[in-house]
Short mmCIF file of C-alpha atoms in Angstrom, two decimals:
data_model
loop_
_atom_site.label_atom_id
_atom_site.label_comp_id
_atom_site.label_asym_id
_atom_site.label_seq_id
_atom_site.Cartn_x
_atom_site.Cartn_y
_atom_site.Cartn_z
CA MET A 18 123.48 121.47 106.03
CA VAL A 19 124.07 125.26 106.28
CA ALA A 20 122.09 127.48 104.31
CA ARG A 21 123.21 130.91 103.42
CA VAL A 22 121.21 134.20 102.52
CA ARG A 23 122.70 137.58 101.90
CA THR A 24 121.23 140.76 103.58
CA VAL A 25 122.62 144.10 104.68
CA ALA A 26 123.47 146.05 107.81
CA PHE A 27 123.05 149.96 107.40
CA GLN A 28 125.93 152.37 108.61
CA GLY A 29 124.55 155.70 107.52
CA ILE A 30 123.29 155.38 104.06
CA GLU A 31 125.89 152.63 103.08
CA ALA A 32 124.47 149.00 103.17
CA VAL A 33 127.09 146.71 104.52
CA PRO A 34 126.81 143.01 103.33
CA VAL A 35 125.56 140.61 105.90
CA ASP A 36 125.67 136.89 105.61
CA VAL A 37 122.65 134.94 107.29
CA GLN A 38 123.90 131.38 108.01
CA VAL A 39 121.12 128.85 109.00
CA MET A 40 121.99 125.20 110.34
CA VAL A 41 119.52 122.80 111.31
CA ALA A 42 121.13 120.01 113.27
CA PRO A 43 120.26 117.39 116.06
CA GLY A 44 120.01 118.77 119.49
CA LYS A 45 117.82 120.64 121.89
CA VAL A 46 114.70 121.76 120.10
CA GLY A 47 114.70 125.45 119.73
CA MET A 48 115.92 128.42 117.67
CA SER A 49 118.83 130.78 118.60
CA ILE A 50 120.25 133.71 116.77
CA VAL A 51 123.85 135.00 117.30
CA GLY A 52 125.96 137.59 115.78
CA LEU A 53 125.48 140.77 117.91
CA PRO A 54 121.59 140.97 117.29
CA ASP A 55 119.70 143.83 118.82
CA LYS A 56 116.16 143.38 120.73
CA ALA A 57 114.35 143.70 117.32
CA VAL A 58 116.44 140.93 115.50
CA ALA A 59 116.17 138.55 118.79
CA GLU A 60 112.46 138.87 118.84
CA SER A 61 112.49 137.84 114.95
CA ARG A 62 112.49 134.21 116.24
CA GLU A 63 108.87 134.49 117.39
CA ARG A 64 107.66 136.37 114.19
CA VAL A 65 109.54 133.76 111.94
CA GLN A 66 108.05 130.86 113.68
CA ALA A 67 104.49 132.42 113.62
CA ALA A 68 104.81 133.40 109.96
CA LEU A 69 106.24 129.78 108.91
CA HIS A 70 103.28 128.23 110.87
CA ALA A 71 100.81 130.41 108.99
CA SER A 72 102.29 129.58 105.75
CA SER A 73 101.83 125.77 106.37
CA LEU A 74 105.47 125.00 107.22
CA SER A 75 106.25 123.74 110.51
CA MET A 76 109.55 124.22 112.35
CA PRO A 77 111.75 121.15 112.45
CA ALA A 78 112.08 119.28 115.77
CA LYS A 79 115.67 119.92 115.78
CA LYS A 80 118.20 122.69 117.08
CA VAL A 81 118.19 125.76 114.64
CA THR A 82 121.17 128.07 114.82
CA VAL A 83 121.17 131.40 113.00
CA ASN A 84 124.53 133.35 112.66
CA LEU A 85 124.70 136.75 111.32
CA ALA A 86 128.27 137.22 109.88
CA PRO A 87 130.39 139.21 110.36
CA ALA A 88 129.65 138.62 114.04
CA ASP A 89 131.37 141.64 115.35
CA LEU A 90 129.06 143.81 113.51
CA PRO A 91 125.90 145.22 115.44
CA LYS A 92 122.91 144.19 113.84
CA GLU A 93 119.80 146.58 114.37
CA GLY A 94 116.24 146.48 112.90
CA SER A 95 113.36 144.26 111.70
CA HIS A 96 114.57 143.75 108.04
CA TYR A 97 116.38 140.39 109.11
CA ASP A 98 113.03 138.50 109.67
CA LEU A 99 112.71 137.76 105.91
CA PRO A 100 116.41 136.54 105.15
CA ILE A 101 116.20 134.36 108.45
CA ALA A 102 112.91 132.92 107.38
CA LEU A 103 114.13 132.19 103.64
CA GLY A 104 117.29 130.71 105.18
CA LEU A 105 115.39 128.36 107.06
CA MET A 106 113.13 127.37 104.15
CA ALA A 107 116.10 126.61 102.08
CA ALA A 108 117.58 124.39 104.90
CA LEU A 109 114.26 122.59 105.02
CA GLY A 110 113.99 122.36 101.12
CA ALA A 111 110.98 124.52 100.78
CA VAL A 112 112.78 126.89 98.46
CA PRO A 113 115.79 126.08 96.36
CA ALA A 114 119.05 127.31 98.06
CA ASP A 115 120.92 127.97 94.79
CA ALA A 116 118.11 130.33 93.73
CA LEU A 117 118.60 132.60 96.88
CA ALA A 118 122.41 132.97 96.17
CA GLY A 119 121.87 135.69 93.59
CA TYR A 120 119.64 138.02 95.84
CA VAL A 121 119.99 140.26 98.81
CA VAL A 122 117.13 140.02 100.80
CA LEU A 123 115.41 142.11 103.48
CA GLY A 124 111.88 142.53 104.97
CA GLU A 125 109.80 142.34 108.05
CA LEU A 126 107.43 139.36 108.72
CA SER A 127 103.97 139.59 110.07
CA LEU A 128 102.55 136.86 112.25
CA ASP A 129 100.07 135.69 109.32
CA GLY A 130 103.17 135.40 106.82
CA THR A 131 102.74 138.64 105.00
CA ILE A 132 105.83 140.96 104.40
CA ALA A 133 105.67 144.28 106.02
CA SER A 134 107.67 147.17 104.62
CA VAL A 135 110.99 148.22 106.19
CA ALA A 136 113.33 151.21 106.03
CA GLY A 137 116.43 151.19 103.78
CA ALA A 138 115.23 149.39 100.64
CA LEU A 139 116.78 151.90 98.26
CA PRO A 140 120.13 151.83 99.70
CA ALA A 141 120.04 148.07 99.85
CA ALA A 142 119.07 147.88 96.17
CA ILE A 143 121.92 150.13 95.07
CA GLY A 144 124.19 148.12 97.25
CA ALA A 145 123.05 144.70 95.84
CA ASN A 146 123.42 146.17 92.16
CA ALA A 147 126.99 147.05 93.12
CA GLU A 148 127.47 143.46 93.98
CA GLY A 149 125.81 142.15 90.77
CA LYS A 150 122.99 140.74 92.83
CA GLY A 151 119.17 140.97 92.66
CA LEU A 152 116.91 142.12 95.59
CA ILE A 153 114.06 140.57 97.46
CA CYS A 154 112.15 143.06 99.37
CA PRO A 155 108.42 143.60 100.39
CA HIS A 156 105.78 144.65 97.88
CA THR A 157 105.37 148.00 99.25
CA CYS A 158 109.18 148.78 98.93
CA GLY A 159 109.35 147.57 95.31
CA PRO A 160 108.68 151.08 93.66
CA GLU A 161 111.36 152.62 95.98
CA ALA A 162 114.08 149.82 95.00
CA ALA A 163 113.38 150.12 91.24
CA TRP A 164 115.13 153.26 91.18
CA ALA A 165 118.43 151.58 91.81
CA GLY A 166 118.54 150.64 88.19
CA SER A 167 116.64 149.06 85.13
CA ASP A 168 119.06 146.07 84.96
CA ILE A 169 118.82 144.77 88.63
CA ASP A 170 116.47 141.89 89.32
CA ILE A 171 113.84 142.87 91.95
CA VAL A 172 111.34 140.33 93.43
CA ALA A 173 108.75 142.20 95.62
CA PRO A 174 106.31 139.66 97.16
CA ARG A 175 103.42 140.05 99.59
CA SER A 176 103.78 136.87 101.71
CA LEU A 177 106.25 133.90 102.17
CA ILE A 178 103.90 131.72 100.13
CA ALA A 179 104.01 133.99 97.19
CA ILE A 180 108.08 134.09 97.23
CA ALA A 181 108.12 130.12 97.51
CA ASN A 182 105.67 129.93 94.56
CA HIS A 183 107.79 132.29 92.59
CA PHE A 184 110.95 130.21 92.92
CA ARG A 185 108.96 126.97 92.12
CA GLY A 186 107.92 128.42 89.07
CA THR A 187 104.18 128.24 89.93
CA GLN A 188 103.72 132.04 90.35
CA VAL A 189 105.65 134.69 88.57
CA LEU A 190 106.15 137.96 90.24
CA SER A 191 106.51 140.86 87.82
CA ARG A 192 109.35 143.43 88.49
CA PRO A 193 107.95 146.68 90.14
CA GLU A 194 108.18 150.12 88.36
CA PRO A 195 109.94 153.05 89.89
CA GLY A 196 107.32 155.06 91.89
CA MET A 197 107.18 159.01 91.78
CA ARG A 198 105.01 160.81 94.32
CA ARG A 199 103.09 163.56 92.76
CA ALA A 200 102.41 166.63 94.87
CA ALA A 201 99.00 166.69 96.23
CA GLN A 202 99.16 170.61 96.45
CA ALA A 203 101.18 173.31 94.99
CA LEU A 204 104.02 174.99 96.88
CA PRO A 205 103.25 178.26 98.73
CA ASP A 206 103.99 181.11 96.33
CA LEU A 207 105.85 184.41 96.69
CA ALA A 208 102.72 186.20 95.08
CA ASP A 209 101.11 185.75 98.57
CA ILE A 210 103.14 188.32 100.26
CA LYS A 211 102.40 191.91 100.10
CA GLY A 212 105.09 194.43 100.41
CA GLN A 213 108.80 193.22 101.52
CA GLU A 214 110.38 193.74 98.23
CA SER A 215 113.87 193.93 99.40
CA ALA A 216 113.35 190.90 101.41
CA LYS A 217 111.97 189.02 98.41
CA ARG A 218 115.07 190.20 96.47
CA ALA A 219 117.31 188.92 99.07
CA LEU A 220 115.32 185.58 98.91
CA GLU A 221 115.91 185.45 95.09
CA VAL A 222 119.64 186.15 95.65
CA ALA A 223 119.89 183.35 98.45
CA ALA A 224 118.07 180.99 96.09
CA ALA A 225 120.39 181.98 93.12
CA GLY A 226 123.49 181.27 95.07
CA GLY A 227 122.62 178.64 97.66
CA HIS A 228 123.51 181.29 100.41
CA ASN A 229 122.56 180.98 103.99
CA LEU A 230 120.09 183.82 105.07
CA LEU A 231 119.28 185.37 108.34
CA MET A 232 116.09 187.46 108.60
CA ILE A 233 115.65 189.88 111.62
CA GLY A 234 112.43 191.88 112.15
CA PRO A 235 109.44 192.20 114.46
CA PRO A 236 106.61 189.76 114.93
CA GLY A 237 104.09 189.57 111.98
CA ALA A 238 106.57 190.91 109.43
CA GLY A 239 106.34 187.88 107.37
CA LYS A 240 109.65 186.17 108.01
CA SER A 241 108.33 182.72 108.21
CA MET A 242 106.08 183.29 105.17
CA LEU A 243 109.08 184.32 103.07
CA ALA A 244 111.31 181.38 104.26
CA GLN A 245 108.35 178.85 103.55
CA ARG A 246 108.30 180.11 100.05
CA LEU A 247 111.76 179.68 99.23
CA SER A 248 111.28 176.32 97.99
CA SER A 249 108.87 177.57 95.27
CA ILE A 250 111.72 179.29 93.32
CA LEU A 251 114.37 176.58 93.88
CA PRO A 252 114.99 174.35 90.93
CA PRO A 253 114.02 170.55 91.02
CA LEU A 254 116.35 168.02 92.30
CA ALA A 255 118.75 166.76 89.61
CA PRO A 256 118.72 162.83 89.24
CA LYS A 257 121.81 162.20 91.25
CA GLU A 258 120.53 164.64 94.03
CA LEU A 259 117.22 162.82 94.08
CA LEU A 260 118.79 159.58 94.77
CA GLU A 261 120.87 161.05 97.52
CA VAL A 262 117.87 162.66 99.19
CA SER A 263 116.00 159.65 98.77
CA MET A 264 118.33 157.23 100.27
CA ILE A 265 118.50 159.38 103.40
CA ALA A 266 114.75 159.40 103.57
CA SER A 267 114.62 155.74 103.14
CA VAL A 268 117.02 154.97 105.92
CA ALA A 269 114.85 157.29 108.24
CA GLY A 270 111.63 155.51 107.07
CA GLU A 271 110.28 158.53 105.51
CA LEU A 272 109.27 157.44 102.02
CA ALA A 273 105.55 157.08 101.70
CA GLU A 274 104.48 153.90 99.93
CA GLY A 275 108.06 153.62 98.45
CA ARG A 276 107.63 156.61 96.15
CA LEU A 277 110.24 159.22 95.52
CA THR A 278 109.70 163.03 95.04
CA ASP A 279 111.69 165.55 93.13
CA ARG A 280 110.88 168.30 95.51
CA ARG A 281 113.65 169.78 97.55
CA PRO A 282 113.28 168.94 101.37
CA PHE A 283 112.06 171.71 103.52
CA ARG A 284 112.60 170.91 107.26
CA ALA A 285 111.61 173.42 110.04
CA PRO A 286 112.28 171.81 113.62
CA HIS A 287 110.84 173.41 116.76
CA HIS A 288 113.26 175.41 118.81
CA SER A 289 113.07 172.89 121.70
CA ALA A 290 114.75 170.44 119.26
CA SER A 291 117.81 168.57 120.89
CA MET A 292 121.29 168.12 119.51
CA ALA A 293 120.41 164.61 118.61
CA ALA A 294 117.35 165.55 116.82
CA MET A 295 119.27 168.24 114.96
CA VAL A 296 122.41 166.59 113.82
CA GLY A 297 121.40 162.93 114.31
CA GLY A 298 121.97 160.37 117.01
CA GLY A 299 120.25 157.87 119.17
CA MET A 300 120.70 154.08 119.70
CA ARG A 301 120.60 153.60 115.92
CA ALA A 302 122.43 156.83 115.01
CA ARG A 303 119.57 157.86 112.81
CA PRO A 304 119.91 160.91 110.52
CA GLY A 305 118.84 164.21 111.99
CA GLU A 306 117.16 167.32 110.66
CA VAL A 307 120.15 168.58 109.05
CA SER A 308 120.59 165.34 107.02
CA LEU A 309 116.90 165.08 106.20
CA ALA A 310 117.29 168.50 104.69
CA HIS A 311 120.22 167.46 102.44
CA HIS A 312 119.94 169.55 99.20
CA GLY A 313 117.12 171.45 100.65
CA VAL A 314 116.09 174.18 103.17
CA LEU A 315 116.58 173.90 106.94
CA PHE A 316 114.50 176.61 108.40
CA LEU A 317 115.16 177.67 112.16
CA ASP A 318 112.48 179.87 113.41
CA GLU A 319 112.92 181.87 116.65
CA PHE A 320 116.57 181.36 116.11
CA PRO A 321 118.02 182.50 119.46
CA GLU A 322 115.58 180.48 121.39
CA PHE A 323 117.52 177.23 120.09
CA SER A 324 120.02 176.04 122.57
CA PRO A 325 123.73 177.47 121.97
CA GLN A 326 124.98 173.66 121.96
CA THR A 327 122.43 172.56 119.38
CA LEU A 328 123.21 175.76 117.10
CA ASP A 329 126.85 175.38 117.37
CA ALA A 330 126.60 171.49 116.40
CA LEU A 331 125.59 172.90 113.25
CA ARG A 332 128.88 174.51 112.58
CA GLN A 333 130.63 171.49 111.06
CA PRO A 334 127.82 170.46 108.77
CA LEU A 335 127.50 173.99 107.34
CA GLU A 336 131.36 173.95 106.81
CA THR A 337 131.81 170.38 105.29
CA GLY A 338 128.51 169.43 104.16
CA GLU A 339 128.33 166.23 105.93
CA CYS A 340 127.62 165.17 109.60
CA MET A 341 129.47 162.84 111.42
CA ILE A 342 128.11 161.00 114.44
CA ALA A 343 130.76 159.25 116.47
CA ARG A 344 130.02 156.43 118.93
CA ALA A 345 131.97 154.20 121.17
CA ASN A 346 131.51 151.34 118.76
CA HIS A 347 130.97 152.77 115.41
CA ARG A 348 131.11 155.99 113.46
CA VAL A 349 128.43 157.03 110.88
CA THR A 350 128.48 160.00 108.32
CA TYR A 351 125.38 161.41 106.84
CA PRO A 352 125.50 163.76 103.90
CA ALA A 353 124.15 167.27 104.99
CA ARG A 354 124.65 169.93 102.24
CA ILE A 355 121.88 172.37 103.29
CA GLN A 356 120.55 176.03 102.72
CA LEU A 357 120.23 177.35 106.19
CA VAL A 358 117.32 180.01 106.47
CA ALA A 359 116.93 181.57 109.99
CA ALA A 360 114.52 184.10 111.45
CA MET A 361 114.56 186.15 114.76
CA ASN A 362 113.10 188.95 116.64
CA PRO A 363 115.40 191.98 117.11
CA CYS A 364 115.11 191.48 120.98
CA ARG A 365 113.07 189.36 123.45
CA CYS A 366 110.18 191.74 123.49
CA GLY A 367 110.37 191.69 119.71
CA LEU A 368 109.82 195.25 118.88
CA ALA A 369 113.25 197.03 119.18
CA GLY A 370 113.64 199.78 116.93
CA GLU A 371 109.93 199.95 115.91
CA PRO A 372 108.36 203.44 115.77
CA GLY A 373 106.29 204.24 119.08
CA HIS A 374 107.67 201.43 121.02
CA GLN A 375 110.29 201.76 123.64
CA CYS A 376 111.70 198.62 125.60
CA ARG A 377 112.15 198.98 129.34
CA ARG A 378 115.57 197.48 129.14
CA GLY A 379 116.69 199.70 126.42
CA PRO A 380 119.36 198.66 123.97
CA ARG A 381 120.60 195.95 126.60
CA CYS A 382 117.53 193.86 125.55
CA ALA A 383 118.48 193.62 122.06
CA ALA A 384 122.23 193.02 122.66
CA ASP A 385 121.58 190.31 125.39
CA TYR A 386 119.20 188.47 122.89
CA GLN A 387 121.56 188.57 119.99
CA GLU A 388 124.58 187.40 121.92
CA ARG A 389 122.82 183.96 122.48
CA LEU A 390 124.37 183.40 118.78
CA SER A 391 128.02 182.85 118.69
CA GLY A 392 130.27 184.60 116.52
CA PRO A 393 131.66 181.67 114.56
CA PHE A 394 128.31 180.32 113.91
CA LEU A 395 127.06 183.74 112.48
CA ASP A 396 130.11 183.82 110.31
CA ARG A 397 128.78 180.91 108.21
CA ILE A 398 125.56 182.82 107.49
CA ASP A 399 126.06 184.79 104.16
CA LEU A 400 123.11 187.10 104.04
CA ARG A 401 121.57 189.08 106.92
CA ILE A 402 118.59 191.32 106.16
CA GLU A 403 116.08 193.27 108.28
CA VAL A 404 112.65 192.68 107.52
CA PRO A 405 110.50 195.65 108.93
CA ALA A 406 106.74 195.53 109.74
CA VAL A 407 104.34 195.72 106.76
CA THR A 408 102.57 198.91 106.45
CA ALA A 409 98.71 199.39 105.94
CA ALA A 410 99.68 200.81 102.45
CA ASP A 411 101.31 197.60 101.34
CA LEU A 412 98.41 195.43 102.57
CA ILE A 413 95.69 197.41 100.68
CA GLN A 414 97.27 197.88 97.39
CA PRO A 415 95.83 196.27 94.50
CA GLY A 416 96.76 193.22 92.65
CA LEU A 417 99.24 190.53 93.44
CA SER A 418 102.93 190.72 93.56
CA GLU A 419 105.46 188.81 91.26
CA ALA A 420 104.83 185.13 91.52
CA GLY A 421 107.59 182.42 92.11
CA ALA A 422 107.42 181.19 88.51
CA THR A 423 108.29 184.43 87.21
#
């Protein structure tokens, strides 16, 4: 008998259907997994056996073969544990096989039989809803998956025993409610900044039109403070934008407790970030900073200190609004519609053009420093402003400046 359970593989934020086929047949005792599994999937054999033992189910003294179809699609991640375990339980008669036919399953198993959270529950739920199927996912991923729609059947058990009892009818698992993460603290406010009225006006123009912005000024002028307060004057995410941002965060495993947030992303990578960290890559072609900032702000401080190759890799995402990662065996596309805000000093010593300061290298210092940025990349930045040093008169003036809410 062959038991079948539906799960998914992730290509970008798209959930590709995968059929988990489990066959128990006479032969050498053992369990083998085929279908291009990676190391995490191959190791699920040990986790599944330990979890079944902890749930008072013993492995059959037969040959167990698990096939992940389509066999030519690479399978990565630990979310195949639960579908393999449920397929084996269905083959043994511990759960009804026909009950699993209407669900997409994903989850990681602990050795004690509990189900741990995994990345990608929201895209998997949206993919399952498109197929007209329900979703079985870990309990902690339930609030995230519930955003896929009110009509999708979601089962979010804490353990293998709970899901077996659910299908037997001895324990009914309620449908999880969509979770929204409330901000623990307010966003930084523009009222904190004294002076810099022209820079704040430029920030308002950039926020209104979604323009990319470059601020040039000496150290201590307030460039980073201004950039960090841009999020406070941006509108909340629209429902469609909220789902797009959350799907990227879900695939990257950055949704805390499965709860979504309506705040626009603000990403500020260090200038030592590699090209793969910025645009995405690695063995699993994970989303990079530019995709994690989708529908939000990507702030690059110490702009010329980023490597020229890393900055030029942002040219295509800034132009097209998406980031394409090509590998020898597959190609992944992540959305990356961002608002770029960058800050830089006028020269390497940082004080070129300031009254009372004279650089030993003269104008050559500023020219060499700014030539680290390519012309085609600077052409994609709409607004460029100079942020002068704040005067003592600005700092001692009474009262607060205009707040972000205003």
